[in-house]
XYZ file of C-alpha atoms in Angstrom:
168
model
C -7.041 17.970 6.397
C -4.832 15.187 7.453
C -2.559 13.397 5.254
C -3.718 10.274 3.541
C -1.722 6.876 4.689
C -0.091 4.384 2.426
C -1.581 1.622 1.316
C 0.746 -0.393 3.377
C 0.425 0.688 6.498
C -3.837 0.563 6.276
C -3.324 -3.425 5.431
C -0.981 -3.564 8.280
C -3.642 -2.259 10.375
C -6.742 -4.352 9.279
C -8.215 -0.824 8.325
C -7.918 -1.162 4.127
C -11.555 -1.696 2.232
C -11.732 -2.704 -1.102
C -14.257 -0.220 -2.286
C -11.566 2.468 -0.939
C -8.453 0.726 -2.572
C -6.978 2.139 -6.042
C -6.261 -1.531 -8.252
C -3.776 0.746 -10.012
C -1.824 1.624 -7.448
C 1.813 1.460 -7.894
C 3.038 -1.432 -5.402
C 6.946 -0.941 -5.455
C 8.409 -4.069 -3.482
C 9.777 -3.096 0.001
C 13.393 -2.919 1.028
C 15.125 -5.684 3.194
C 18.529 -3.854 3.913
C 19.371 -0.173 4.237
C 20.226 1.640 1.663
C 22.597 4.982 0.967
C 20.425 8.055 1.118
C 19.864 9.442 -2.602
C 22.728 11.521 -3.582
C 20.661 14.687 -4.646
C 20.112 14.850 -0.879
C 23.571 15.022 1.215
C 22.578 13.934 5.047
C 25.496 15.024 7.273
C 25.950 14.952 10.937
C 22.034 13.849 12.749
C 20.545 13.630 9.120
C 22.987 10.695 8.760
C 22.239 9.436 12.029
C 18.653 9.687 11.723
C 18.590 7.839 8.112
C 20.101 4.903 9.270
C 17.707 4.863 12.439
C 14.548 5.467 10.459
C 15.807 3.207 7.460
C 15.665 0.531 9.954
C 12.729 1.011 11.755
C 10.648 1.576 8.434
C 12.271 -1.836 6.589
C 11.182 -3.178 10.287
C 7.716 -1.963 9.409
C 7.879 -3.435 5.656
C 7.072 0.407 4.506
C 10.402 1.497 2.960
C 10.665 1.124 -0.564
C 13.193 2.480 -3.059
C 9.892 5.368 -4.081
C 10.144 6.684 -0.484
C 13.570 7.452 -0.002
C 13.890 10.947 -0.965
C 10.833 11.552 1.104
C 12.730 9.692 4.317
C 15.851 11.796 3.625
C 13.426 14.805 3.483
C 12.607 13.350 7.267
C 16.121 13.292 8.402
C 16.834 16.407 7.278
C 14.041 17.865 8.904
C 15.785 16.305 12.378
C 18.809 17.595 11.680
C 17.061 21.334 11.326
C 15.568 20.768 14.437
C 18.458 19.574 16.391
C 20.337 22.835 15.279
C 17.550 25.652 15.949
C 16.758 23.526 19.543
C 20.438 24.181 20.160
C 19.817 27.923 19.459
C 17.912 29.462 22.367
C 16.710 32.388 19.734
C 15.639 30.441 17.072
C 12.408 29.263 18.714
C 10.228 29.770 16.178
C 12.582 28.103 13.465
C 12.444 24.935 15.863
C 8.927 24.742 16.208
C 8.614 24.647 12.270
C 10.844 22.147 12.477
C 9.785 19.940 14.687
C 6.068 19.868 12.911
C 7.873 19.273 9.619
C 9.259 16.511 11.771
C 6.124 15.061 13.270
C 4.129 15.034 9.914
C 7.232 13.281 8.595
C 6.847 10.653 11.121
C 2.999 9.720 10.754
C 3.784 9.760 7.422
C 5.853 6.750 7.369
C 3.399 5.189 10.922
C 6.559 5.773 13.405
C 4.504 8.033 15.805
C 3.494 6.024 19.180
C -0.534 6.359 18.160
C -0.152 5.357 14.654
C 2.100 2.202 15.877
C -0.658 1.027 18.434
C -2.851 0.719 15.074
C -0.743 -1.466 13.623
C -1.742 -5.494 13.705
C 1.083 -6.720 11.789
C 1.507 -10.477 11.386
C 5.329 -11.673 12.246
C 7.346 -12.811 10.010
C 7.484 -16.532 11.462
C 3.604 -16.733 11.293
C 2.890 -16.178 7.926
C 1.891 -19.126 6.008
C 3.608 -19.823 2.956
C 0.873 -22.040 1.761
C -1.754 -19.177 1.799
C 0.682 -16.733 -0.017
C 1.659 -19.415 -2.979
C -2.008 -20.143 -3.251
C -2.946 -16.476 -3.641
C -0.394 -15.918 -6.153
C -1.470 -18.709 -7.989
C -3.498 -18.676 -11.269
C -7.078 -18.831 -10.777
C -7.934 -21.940 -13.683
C -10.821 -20.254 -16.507
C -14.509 -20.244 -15.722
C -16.590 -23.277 -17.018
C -17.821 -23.261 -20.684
C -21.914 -21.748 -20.630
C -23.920 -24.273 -20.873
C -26.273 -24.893 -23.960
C -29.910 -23.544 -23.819
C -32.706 -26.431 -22.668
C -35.752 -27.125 -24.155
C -36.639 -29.352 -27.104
C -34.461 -29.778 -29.812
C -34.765 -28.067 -33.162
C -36.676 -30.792 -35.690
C -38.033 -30.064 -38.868
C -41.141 -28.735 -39.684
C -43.808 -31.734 -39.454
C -46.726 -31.913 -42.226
C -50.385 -30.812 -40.676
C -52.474 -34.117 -40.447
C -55.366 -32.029 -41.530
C -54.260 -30.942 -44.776
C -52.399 -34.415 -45.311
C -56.420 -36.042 -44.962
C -57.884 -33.830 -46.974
C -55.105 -34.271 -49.671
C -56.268 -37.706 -49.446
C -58.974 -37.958 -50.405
């Protein structure tokens, strides 16, 4: 089974359907600048390295948001193993784990060259700022119903019959 994608990356590739969407989904804002790698996870050496060059390729992307950063440092770190067992001519098998953990790390976040040839992202200069103020805008309430049509209610007239024959 392959992993699901964010929400983000199916918008940026035209390939997000409303009956498929979650309403509730959590929508934490993305991240314009790079930030320090969470301190629970120490990157040394190519983690470090790799953080800053996936930081910026993913704020690039408009993916990165302060929710994914332990899973990007999770990413470098998974570099950084394979970097080391590569180096290690015995540890074959410890590099090919690696490098999966790696790969899966990277569709993850839409880096991979496949997953980037999906993307149809608009640039930055091109969006309208018209379209986005009037989306965000309140929609004004729905008109009042209308009232039923038909006659109006009038009260109950006399029978003519029984009026003539009280007449008489």
């Amino acid at each position: 089974m392959t992993a699901r994608k964010p929400t983000a990356l199916k918008l940026l590739e035209g390939t997000a359907r409303k009956d498929r969407m979650n309403p509730t989904e959590p929508k934490p804002p993305p991240l314009s600048a790079i930030p320090e790698p969470p301190r629970f996870m120490r990157l040394t050496g190519a983690a470090r390295r790799a953080w800053r060059d996936l930081a910026g390729r993913t704020i690039a992307l408009g993916v990165l948001s302060e929710a994914d950063l332990p899973a990007l440092a999770s990413l470098c770190r998974d570099f950084e193993d394979w970097e080391t067992a590569r180096r290690d001519g015995e540890a074959w098998r410890r590099a090919d784990a690696a490098k999966r953990r790696y790969d899966a790390g990277l569709r993850a976040f839409g880096l991979t060259p496949s997953d980037r040839g999906r993307v149809h992202a608009v640039p930055a200069a091109e969006r309208d700022p018209l379209a986005a103020w009037e989306a965000s805008a309140p929609q004004p309430d729905p008109p009042a119903p209308r009232p039923k049509r038909g006659k109006p209610a009038t009260a109950p007239q006399p029978d003519p019959i029984e009026a003539w024959e009280t007449r008489a």
